[in-house]
Each structure stands twice: as structure tokens, then as C-alpha cells.
PDB file of C-alpha atoms in Angstrom:
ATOM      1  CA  UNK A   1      30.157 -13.835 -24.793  1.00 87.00           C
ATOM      2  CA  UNK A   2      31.706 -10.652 -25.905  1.00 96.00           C
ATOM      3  CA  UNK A   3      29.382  -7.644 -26.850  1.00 95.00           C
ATOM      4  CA  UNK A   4      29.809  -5.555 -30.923  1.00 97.00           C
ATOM      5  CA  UNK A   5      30.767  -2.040 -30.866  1.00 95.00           C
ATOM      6  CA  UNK A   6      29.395  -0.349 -34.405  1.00 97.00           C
ATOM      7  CA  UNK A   7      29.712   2.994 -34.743  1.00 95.00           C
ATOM      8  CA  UNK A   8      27.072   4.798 -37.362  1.00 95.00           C
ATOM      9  CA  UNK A   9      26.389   8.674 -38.188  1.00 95.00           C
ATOM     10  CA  UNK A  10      22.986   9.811 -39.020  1.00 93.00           C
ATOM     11  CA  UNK A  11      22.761  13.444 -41.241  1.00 93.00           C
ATOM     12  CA  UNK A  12      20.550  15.855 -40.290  1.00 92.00           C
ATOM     13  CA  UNK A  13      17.863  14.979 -42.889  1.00 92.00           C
ATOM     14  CA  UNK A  14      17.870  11.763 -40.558  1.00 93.00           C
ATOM     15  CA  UNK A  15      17.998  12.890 -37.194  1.00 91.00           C
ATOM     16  CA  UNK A  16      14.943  13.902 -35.537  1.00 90.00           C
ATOM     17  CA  UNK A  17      17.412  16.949 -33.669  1.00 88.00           C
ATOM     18  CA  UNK A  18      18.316  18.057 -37.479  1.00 90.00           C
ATOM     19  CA  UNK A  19      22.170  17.046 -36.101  1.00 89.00           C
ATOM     20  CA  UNK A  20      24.566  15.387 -37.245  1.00 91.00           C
ATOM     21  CA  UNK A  21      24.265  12.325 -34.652  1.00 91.00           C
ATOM     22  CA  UNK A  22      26.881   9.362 -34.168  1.00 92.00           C
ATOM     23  CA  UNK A  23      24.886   6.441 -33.205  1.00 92.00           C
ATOM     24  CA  UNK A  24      26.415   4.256 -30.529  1.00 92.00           C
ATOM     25  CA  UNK A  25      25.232   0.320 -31.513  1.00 94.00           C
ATOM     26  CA  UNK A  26      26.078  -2.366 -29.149  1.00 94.00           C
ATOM     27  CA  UNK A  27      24.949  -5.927 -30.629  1.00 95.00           C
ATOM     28  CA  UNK A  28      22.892  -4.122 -33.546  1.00 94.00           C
ATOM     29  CA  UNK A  29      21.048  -2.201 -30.421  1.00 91.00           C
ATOM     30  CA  UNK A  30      21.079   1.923 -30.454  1.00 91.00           C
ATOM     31  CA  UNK A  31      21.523   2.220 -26.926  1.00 87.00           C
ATOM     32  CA  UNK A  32      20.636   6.097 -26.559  1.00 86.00           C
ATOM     33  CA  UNK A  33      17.296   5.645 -28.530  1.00 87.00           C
ATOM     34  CA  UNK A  34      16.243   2.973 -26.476  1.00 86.00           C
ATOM     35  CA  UNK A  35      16.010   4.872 -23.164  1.00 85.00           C
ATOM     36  CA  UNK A  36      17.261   8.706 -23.896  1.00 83.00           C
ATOM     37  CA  UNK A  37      14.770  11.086 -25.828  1.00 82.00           C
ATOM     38  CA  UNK A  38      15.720  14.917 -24.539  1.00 84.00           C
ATOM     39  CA  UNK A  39      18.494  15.348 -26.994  1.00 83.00           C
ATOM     40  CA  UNK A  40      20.328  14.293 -29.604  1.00 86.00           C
ATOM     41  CA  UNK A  41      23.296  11.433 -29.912  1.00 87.00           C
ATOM     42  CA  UNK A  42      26.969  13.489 -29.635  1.00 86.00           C
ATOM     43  CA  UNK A  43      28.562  15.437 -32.596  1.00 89.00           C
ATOM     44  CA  UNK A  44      30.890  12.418 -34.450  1.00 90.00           C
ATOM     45  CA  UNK A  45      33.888  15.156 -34.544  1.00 87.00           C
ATOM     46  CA  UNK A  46      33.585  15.938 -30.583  1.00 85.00           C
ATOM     47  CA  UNK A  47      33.348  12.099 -30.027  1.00 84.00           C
ATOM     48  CA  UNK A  48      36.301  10.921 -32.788  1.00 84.00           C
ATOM     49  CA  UNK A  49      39.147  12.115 -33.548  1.00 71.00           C
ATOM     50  CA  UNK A  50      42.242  13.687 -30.846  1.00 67.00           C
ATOM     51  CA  UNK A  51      38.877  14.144 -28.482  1.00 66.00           C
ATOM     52  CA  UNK A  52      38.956  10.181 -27.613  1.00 79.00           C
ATOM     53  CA  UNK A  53      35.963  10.438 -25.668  1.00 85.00           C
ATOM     54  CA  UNK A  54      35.152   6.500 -26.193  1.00 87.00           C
ATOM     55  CA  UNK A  55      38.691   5.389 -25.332  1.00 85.00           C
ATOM     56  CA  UNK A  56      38.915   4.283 -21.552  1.00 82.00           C
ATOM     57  CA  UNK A  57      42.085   5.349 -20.522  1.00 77.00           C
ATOM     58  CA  UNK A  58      44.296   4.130 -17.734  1.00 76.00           C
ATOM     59  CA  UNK A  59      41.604   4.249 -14.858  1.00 85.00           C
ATOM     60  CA  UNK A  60      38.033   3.405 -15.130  1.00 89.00           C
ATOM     61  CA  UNK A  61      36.023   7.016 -16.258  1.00 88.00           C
ATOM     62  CA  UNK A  62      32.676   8.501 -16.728  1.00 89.00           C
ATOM     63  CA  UNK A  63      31.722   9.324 -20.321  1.00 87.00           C
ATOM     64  CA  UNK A  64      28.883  10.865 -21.575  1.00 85.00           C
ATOM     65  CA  UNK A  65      26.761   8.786 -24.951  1.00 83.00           C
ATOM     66  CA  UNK A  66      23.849  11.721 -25.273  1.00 83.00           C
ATOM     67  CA  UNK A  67      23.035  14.835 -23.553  1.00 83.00           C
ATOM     68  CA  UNK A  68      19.652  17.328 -23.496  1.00 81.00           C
ATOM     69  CA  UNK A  69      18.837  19.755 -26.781  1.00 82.00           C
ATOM     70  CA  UNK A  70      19.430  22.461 -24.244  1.00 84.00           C
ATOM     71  CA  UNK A  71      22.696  21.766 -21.457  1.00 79.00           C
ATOM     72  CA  UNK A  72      22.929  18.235 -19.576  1.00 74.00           C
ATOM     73  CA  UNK A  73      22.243  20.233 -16.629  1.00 79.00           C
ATOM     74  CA  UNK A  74      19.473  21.545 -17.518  1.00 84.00           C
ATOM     75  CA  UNK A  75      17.380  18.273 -19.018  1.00 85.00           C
ATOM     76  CA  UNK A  76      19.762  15.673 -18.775  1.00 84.00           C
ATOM     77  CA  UNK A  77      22.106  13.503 -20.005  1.00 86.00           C
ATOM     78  CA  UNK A  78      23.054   9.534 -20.574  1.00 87.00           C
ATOM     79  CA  UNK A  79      26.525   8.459 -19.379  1.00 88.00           C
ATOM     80  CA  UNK A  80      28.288   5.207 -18.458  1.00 90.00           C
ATOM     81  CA  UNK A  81      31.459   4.220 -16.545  1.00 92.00           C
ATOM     82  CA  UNK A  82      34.048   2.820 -19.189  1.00 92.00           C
ATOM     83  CA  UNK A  83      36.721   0.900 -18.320  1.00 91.00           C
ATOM     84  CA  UNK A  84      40.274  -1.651 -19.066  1.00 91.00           C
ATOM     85  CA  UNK A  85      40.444  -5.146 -17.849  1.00 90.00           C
ATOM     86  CA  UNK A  86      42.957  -6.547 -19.955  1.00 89.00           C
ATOM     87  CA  UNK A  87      42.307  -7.930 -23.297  1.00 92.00           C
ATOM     88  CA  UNK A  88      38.635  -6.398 -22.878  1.00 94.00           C
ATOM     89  CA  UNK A  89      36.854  -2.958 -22.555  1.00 94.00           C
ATOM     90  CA  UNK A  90      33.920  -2.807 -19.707  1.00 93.00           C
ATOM     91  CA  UNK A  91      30.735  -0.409 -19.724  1.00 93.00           C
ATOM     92  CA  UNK A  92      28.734  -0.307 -16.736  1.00 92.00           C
ATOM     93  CA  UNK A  93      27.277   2.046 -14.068  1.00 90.00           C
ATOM     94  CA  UNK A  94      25.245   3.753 -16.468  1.00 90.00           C
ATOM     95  CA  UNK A  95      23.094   7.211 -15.360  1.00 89.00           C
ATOM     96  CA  UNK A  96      20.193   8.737 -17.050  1.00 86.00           C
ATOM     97  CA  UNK A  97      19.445  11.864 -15.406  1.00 85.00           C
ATOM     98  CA  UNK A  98      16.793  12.892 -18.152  1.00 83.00           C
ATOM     99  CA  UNK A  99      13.136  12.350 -16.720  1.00 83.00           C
ATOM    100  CA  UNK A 100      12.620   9.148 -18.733  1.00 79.00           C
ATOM    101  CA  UNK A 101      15.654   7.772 -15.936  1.00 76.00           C
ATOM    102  CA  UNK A 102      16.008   4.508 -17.740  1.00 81.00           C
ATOM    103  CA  UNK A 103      19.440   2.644 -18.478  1.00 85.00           C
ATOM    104  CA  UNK A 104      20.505  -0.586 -20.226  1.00 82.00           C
ATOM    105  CA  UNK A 105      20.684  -3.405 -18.625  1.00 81.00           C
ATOM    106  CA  UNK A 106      23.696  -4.872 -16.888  1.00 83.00           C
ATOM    107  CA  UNK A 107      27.262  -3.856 -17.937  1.00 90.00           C
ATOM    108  CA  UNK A 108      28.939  -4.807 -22.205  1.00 94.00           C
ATOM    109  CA  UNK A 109      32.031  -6.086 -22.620  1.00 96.00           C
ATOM    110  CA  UNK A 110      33.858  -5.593 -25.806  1.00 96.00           C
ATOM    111  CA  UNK A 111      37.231  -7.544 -27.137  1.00 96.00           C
ATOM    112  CA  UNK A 112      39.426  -4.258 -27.231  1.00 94.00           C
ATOM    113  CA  UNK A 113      40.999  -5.308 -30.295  1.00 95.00           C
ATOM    114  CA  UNK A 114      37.345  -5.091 -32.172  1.00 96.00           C
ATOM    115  CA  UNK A 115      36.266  -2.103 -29.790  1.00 94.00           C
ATOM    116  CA  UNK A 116      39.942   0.105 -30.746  1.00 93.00           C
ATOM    117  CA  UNK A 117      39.517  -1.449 -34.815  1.00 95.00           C
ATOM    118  CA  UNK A 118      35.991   0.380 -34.526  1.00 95.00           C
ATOM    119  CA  UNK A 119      36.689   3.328 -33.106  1.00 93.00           C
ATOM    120  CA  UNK A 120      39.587   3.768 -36.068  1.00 93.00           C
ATOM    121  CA  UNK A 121      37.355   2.683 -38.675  1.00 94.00           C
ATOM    122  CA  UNK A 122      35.108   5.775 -37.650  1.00 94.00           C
ATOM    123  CA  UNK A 123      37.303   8.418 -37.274  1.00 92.00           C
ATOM    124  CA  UNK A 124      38.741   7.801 -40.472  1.00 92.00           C
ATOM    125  CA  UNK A 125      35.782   7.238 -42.495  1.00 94.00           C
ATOM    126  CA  UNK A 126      34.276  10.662 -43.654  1.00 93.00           C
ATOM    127  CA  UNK A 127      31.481   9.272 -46.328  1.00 94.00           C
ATOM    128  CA  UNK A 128      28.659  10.944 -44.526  1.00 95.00           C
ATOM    129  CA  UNK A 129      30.363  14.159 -44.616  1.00 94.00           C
ATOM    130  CA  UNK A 130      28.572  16.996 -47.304  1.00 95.00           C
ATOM    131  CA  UNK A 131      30.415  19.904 -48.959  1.00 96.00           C
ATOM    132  CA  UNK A 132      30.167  22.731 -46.207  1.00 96.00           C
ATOM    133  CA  UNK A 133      30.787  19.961 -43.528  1.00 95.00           C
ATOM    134  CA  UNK A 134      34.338  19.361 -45.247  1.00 96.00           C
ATOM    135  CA  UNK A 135      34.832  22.686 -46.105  1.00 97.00           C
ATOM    136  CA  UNK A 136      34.505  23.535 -42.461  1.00 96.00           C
ATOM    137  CA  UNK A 137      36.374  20.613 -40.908  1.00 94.00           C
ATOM    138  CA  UNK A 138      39.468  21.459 -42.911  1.00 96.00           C
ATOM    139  CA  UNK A 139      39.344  25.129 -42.706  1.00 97.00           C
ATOM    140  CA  UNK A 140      39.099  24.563 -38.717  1.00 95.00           C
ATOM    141  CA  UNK A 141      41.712  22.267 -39.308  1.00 94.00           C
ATOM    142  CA  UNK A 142      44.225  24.549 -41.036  1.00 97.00           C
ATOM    143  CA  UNK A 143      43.626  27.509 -39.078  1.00 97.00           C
ATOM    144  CA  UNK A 144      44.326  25.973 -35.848  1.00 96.00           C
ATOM    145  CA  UNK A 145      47.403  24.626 -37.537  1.00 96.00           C
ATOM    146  CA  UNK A 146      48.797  28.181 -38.160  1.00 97.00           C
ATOM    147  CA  UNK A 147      47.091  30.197 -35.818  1.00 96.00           C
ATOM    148  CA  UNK A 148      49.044  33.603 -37.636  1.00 97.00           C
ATOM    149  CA  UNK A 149      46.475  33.366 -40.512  1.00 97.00           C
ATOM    150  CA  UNK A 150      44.450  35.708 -38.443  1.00 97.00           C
ATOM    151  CA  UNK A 151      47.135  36.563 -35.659  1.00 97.00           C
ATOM    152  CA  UNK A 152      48.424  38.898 -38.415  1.00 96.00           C
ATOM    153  CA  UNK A 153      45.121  40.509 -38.349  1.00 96.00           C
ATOM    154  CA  UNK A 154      44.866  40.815 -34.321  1.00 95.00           C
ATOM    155  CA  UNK A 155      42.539  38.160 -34.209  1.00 96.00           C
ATOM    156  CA  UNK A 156      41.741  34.415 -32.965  1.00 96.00           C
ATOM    157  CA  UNK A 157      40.054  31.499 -34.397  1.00 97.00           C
ATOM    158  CA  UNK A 158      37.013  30.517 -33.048  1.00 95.00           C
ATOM    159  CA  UNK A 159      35.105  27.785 -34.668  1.00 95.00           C
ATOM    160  CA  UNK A 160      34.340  27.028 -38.458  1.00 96.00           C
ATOM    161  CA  UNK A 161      30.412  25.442 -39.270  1.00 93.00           C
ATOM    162  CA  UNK A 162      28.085  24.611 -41.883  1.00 93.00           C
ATOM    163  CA  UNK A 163      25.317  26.827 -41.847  1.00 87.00           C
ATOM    164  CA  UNK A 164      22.386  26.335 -44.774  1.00 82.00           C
ATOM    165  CA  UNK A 165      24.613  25.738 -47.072  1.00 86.00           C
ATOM    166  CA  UNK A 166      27.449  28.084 -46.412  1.00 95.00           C
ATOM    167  CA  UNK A 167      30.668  27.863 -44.101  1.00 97.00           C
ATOM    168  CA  UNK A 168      30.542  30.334 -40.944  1.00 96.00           C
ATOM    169  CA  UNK A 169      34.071  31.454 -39.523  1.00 97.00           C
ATOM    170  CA  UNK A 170      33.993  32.884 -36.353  1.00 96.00           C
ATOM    171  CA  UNK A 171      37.303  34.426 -34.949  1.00 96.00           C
ATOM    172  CA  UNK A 172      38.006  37.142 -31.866  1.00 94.00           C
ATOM    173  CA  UNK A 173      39.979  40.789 -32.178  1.00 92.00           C
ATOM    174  CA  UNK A 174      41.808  41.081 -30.253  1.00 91.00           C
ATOM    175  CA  UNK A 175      42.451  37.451 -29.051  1.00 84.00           C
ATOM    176  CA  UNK A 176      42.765  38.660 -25.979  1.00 83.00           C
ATOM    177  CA  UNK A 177      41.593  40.936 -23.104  1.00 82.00           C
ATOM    178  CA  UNK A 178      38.060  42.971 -24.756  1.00 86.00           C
ATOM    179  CA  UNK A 179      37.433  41.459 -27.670  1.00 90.00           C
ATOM    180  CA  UNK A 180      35.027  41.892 -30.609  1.00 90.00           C
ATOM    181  CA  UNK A 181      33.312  38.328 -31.340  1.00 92.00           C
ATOM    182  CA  UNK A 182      33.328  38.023 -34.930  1.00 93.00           C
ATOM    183  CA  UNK A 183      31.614  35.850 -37.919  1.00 95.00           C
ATOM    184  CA  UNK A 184      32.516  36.126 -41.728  1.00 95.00           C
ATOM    185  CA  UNK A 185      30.599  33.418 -43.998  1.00 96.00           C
ATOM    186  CA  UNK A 186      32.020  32.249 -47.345  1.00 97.00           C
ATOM    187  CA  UNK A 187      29.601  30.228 -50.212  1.00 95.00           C
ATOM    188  CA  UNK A 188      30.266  26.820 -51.184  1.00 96.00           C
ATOM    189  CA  UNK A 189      31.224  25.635 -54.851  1.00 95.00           C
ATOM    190  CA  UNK A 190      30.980  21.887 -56.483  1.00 94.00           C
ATOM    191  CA  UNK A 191      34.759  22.813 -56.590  1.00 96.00           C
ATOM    192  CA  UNK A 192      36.773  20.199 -54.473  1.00 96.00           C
ATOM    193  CA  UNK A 193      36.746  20.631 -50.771  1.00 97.00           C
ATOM    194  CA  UNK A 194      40.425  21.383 -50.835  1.00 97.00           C
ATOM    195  CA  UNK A 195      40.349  24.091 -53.431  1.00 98.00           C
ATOM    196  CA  UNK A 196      37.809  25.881 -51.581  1.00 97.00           C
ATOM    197  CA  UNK A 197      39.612  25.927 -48.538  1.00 98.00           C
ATOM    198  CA  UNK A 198      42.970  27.235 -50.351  1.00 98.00           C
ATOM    199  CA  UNK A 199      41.175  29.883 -51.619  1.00 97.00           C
ATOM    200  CA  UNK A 200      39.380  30.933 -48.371  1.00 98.00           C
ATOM    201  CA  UNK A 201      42.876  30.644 -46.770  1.00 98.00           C
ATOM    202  CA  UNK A 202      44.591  32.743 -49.315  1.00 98.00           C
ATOM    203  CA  UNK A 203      41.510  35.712 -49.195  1.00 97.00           C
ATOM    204  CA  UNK A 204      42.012  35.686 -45.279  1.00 97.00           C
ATOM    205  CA  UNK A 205      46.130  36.610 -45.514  1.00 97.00           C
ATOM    206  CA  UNK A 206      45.550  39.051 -48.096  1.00 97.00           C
ATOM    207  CA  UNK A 207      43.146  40.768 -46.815  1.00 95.00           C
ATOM    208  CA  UNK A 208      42.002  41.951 -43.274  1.00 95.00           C
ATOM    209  CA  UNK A 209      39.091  39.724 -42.635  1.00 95.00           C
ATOM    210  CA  UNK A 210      37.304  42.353 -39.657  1.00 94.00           C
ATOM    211  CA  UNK A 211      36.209  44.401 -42.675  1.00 91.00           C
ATOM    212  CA  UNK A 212      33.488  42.498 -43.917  1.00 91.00           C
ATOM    213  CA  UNK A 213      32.792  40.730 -40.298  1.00 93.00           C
ATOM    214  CA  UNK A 214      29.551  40.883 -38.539  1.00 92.00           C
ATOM    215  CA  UNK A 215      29.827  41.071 -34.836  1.00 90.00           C
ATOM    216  CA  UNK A 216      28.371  38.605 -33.180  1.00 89.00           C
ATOM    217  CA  UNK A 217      28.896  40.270 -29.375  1.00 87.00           C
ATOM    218  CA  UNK A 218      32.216  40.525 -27.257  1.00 85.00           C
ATOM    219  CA  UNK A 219      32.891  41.666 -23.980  1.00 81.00           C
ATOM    220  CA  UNK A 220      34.104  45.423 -26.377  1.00 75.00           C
ATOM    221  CA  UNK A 221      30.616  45.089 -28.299  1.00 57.00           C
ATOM    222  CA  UNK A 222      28.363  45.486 -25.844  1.00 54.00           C
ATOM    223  CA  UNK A 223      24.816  43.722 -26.439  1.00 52.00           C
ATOM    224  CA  UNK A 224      23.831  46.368 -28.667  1.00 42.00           C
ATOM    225  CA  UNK A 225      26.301  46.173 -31.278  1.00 56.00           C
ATOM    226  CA  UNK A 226      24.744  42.871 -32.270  1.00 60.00           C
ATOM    227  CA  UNK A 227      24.900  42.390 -35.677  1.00 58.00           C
ATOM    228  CA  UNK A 228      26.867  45.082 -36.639  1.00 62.00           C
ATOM    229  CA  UNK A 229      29.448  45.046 -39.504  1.00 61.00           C
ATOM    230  CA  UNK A 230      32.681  45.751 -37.673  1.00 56.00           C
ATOM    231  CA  UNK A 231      33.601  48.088 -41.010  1.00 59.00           C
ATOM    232  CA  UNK A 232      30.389  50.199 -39.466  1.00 56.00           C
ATOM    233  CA  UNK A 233      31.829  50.291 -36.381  1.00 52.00           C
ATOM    234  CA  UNK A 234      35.537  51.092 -37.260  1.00 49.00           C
TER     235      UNK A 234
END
């Protein structure tokens, strides 16, 4: 008998790890909560999307469900060996290198038309999402698209968050060699998603974002320039 693959998200509100969790079911059974406790379940967007991480590829690979609140190798983390045979996708060898050590039993094997359907069904549905979530997965989104939004400006994207309520860039001048790590935040509006990120778009080609950037560090900043507007500095 073929094993389910459901794939849920959990908010932060939800999640014990305040994270934004994707919960790996197999038959209506979490499978990290049942024997992995030292960190949360994986980001959904560094699981979904081009990442693939839950698609077995052409030869049989080791894939990581849940890792430790501080680094895998640190505290842990909860991986299994996915594979192809056919018409059917195989989980087995599973490791638990947190201290709890325990693993599911015996090896699932999913239909890989229902297992593929699933994985499709969750990277495409983005109902959990909230406001600054959006805001940032599009703005990351765009700016990796056209990288010259801040190229013009001597700088690199570097990731785009939601932090309490706001969206955090973070970008790099220059982009390469010493660099100046940098963060700008912008507020969110009940305006749509998309309208927000035009606007944040449009604000960062008009007008040299550095200037109202706090550095975060950078192999220029030295430790001490921590927190420093890079106006201040410049």
C-alpha cells in the first residue's frame, strides 16, 4: 500500500520556533514532530519553489526534513535518503543526529504522480502568506530579476524579510571585493502587495539607497561601525 504526501505550513503564531514551518505529513503523521524537537520544520520558500529540495532526482540523495534552532552541526538535524523506482518515490535511511536520535520506522513509498501533484499544489499555493511576507517574496523576486536596480548604485542584493511588521532589504556596496553590508527597511500598507513593491522599486532607482542604510558589518566596516548610518559614515 502506497504512503500520502501532504504538505502544510504553520505561521509563526503557530509554531513553537515563532517560524514559518512547512510541515512534512506522511499518512496524516507529522514526521519531524514525532521524533525531532531541537529546531524547527524548514522555511516553505527554501523547501518549494526552483530549490526542489523534496524532488529525488536522477540518483537516490540525502535530504534534510528539520534541522537545530542553532546550525545542524551544532544540535542536529533529521534527514532521509529519497529516491526513484519507477512509477514510485522511496524514503528510507533516515538519520537523527539530534540527542533525542529517533527515526520513523521503516522506509514510505509514495505514487510519484500524487507525491509531484503535492509538491505543485504547495509551491503554488501562497494562502498562508501575510502582507510583509509577500511584500518581501516579490521584492526578492524582482530584484534578483534585474540585478541593476542596485548595480546602478554599486551595490548587491542580499536578502529581503519580514521583520515585525516591516520589510528589511539587505544589499552589499560594493558587490564585490570590501564591502559595506547594508539594511534599509520600508513600512507596510493595506495597499496591494504589488503596489507596494512598485513603489519600493521605483524609490530604489531614483534614489541612492546607501543614504539612508544602516550598516549591518562588512569586511570595509569593521565590527565597530555596527549600526551606523552609511550617510554618517560617507
Amino acid at each position: 500500500m502506497l504512503n500520502e504526501l501532504v504538505l502544510t505550513v504553520i505561521t509563526p503564531p503557530d509554531s513553537d520556533w515563532g517560524e514559518a514551518e512547512l510541515r512534512v505529513l506522511v499518512d496524516g503523521r507529522d514526521i519531524a514532530a514525532e521524533c525531532f524537537d531541537a529546531g524547527p520544520n524548514y522555511d516553505p520558500d527554501y523547501v518549494l519553489g526552483e530549490a526542489g529540495r523534496l524532488a529525488p532526482g536522477d540518483e537516490p540523495r540525502i535530504v534534510r526534513i528539520a534541522e537545530a534552532e542553532c546550525i545542524a552541526e551544532c544540535c542536529g538535524a533529521l534527514s532521509v535518503r529519497m529516491r526513484r523506482e519507477g512509477a514510485e518515490i522511496i524514503w528510507d535511511g533516515w538519520e537523527n543526529t539530534s540527542d533525542r536520535a529517533e527515526v520513523p520506522d521503516g522506509e514510505f513509498r509514495f505514487s510519484a504522480a500524487q507525491y509531484e501533484a503535492e509538491l505543485e499544489r504547495a509551491t503554488r499555493d501562497r494562502s498562508w502568506e501575510w502582507p510583509a511576507r509577500t511584500i518581501s517574496r516579490l521584492l526578492r523576486e524582482a530584484l534578483r530579476a534585474d540585478p541593476g536596480v542596485l548595480g546602478r548604485w554599486d551595490s548587491g542584493f542580499g536578502a529581503a524579510f519580514p521583520n515585525d511588521g516591516t520589510v528589511e532589504l539587505t544589499f552589499y556596496t560594493p558587490p564585490r571585493g570590501d564591502y559595506y553590508h547594508l539594511s534599509r527597511m520600508f513600512g507596510v500598507t493595506e495597499e496591494p502587495a504589488e503596489v507596494q513593491v512598485d513603489r519600493i522599486l521605483a524609490g530604489l532607482r531614483a534614489r541612492d539607497p546607501r543614504e539612508e542604510a544602516m550598516i549591518l558589518g562588512g569586511s570595509a566596516g569593521a565590527g565597530a561601525l555596527r549600526g551606523v548610518r552609511y550617510r554618517d559614515r560617507y
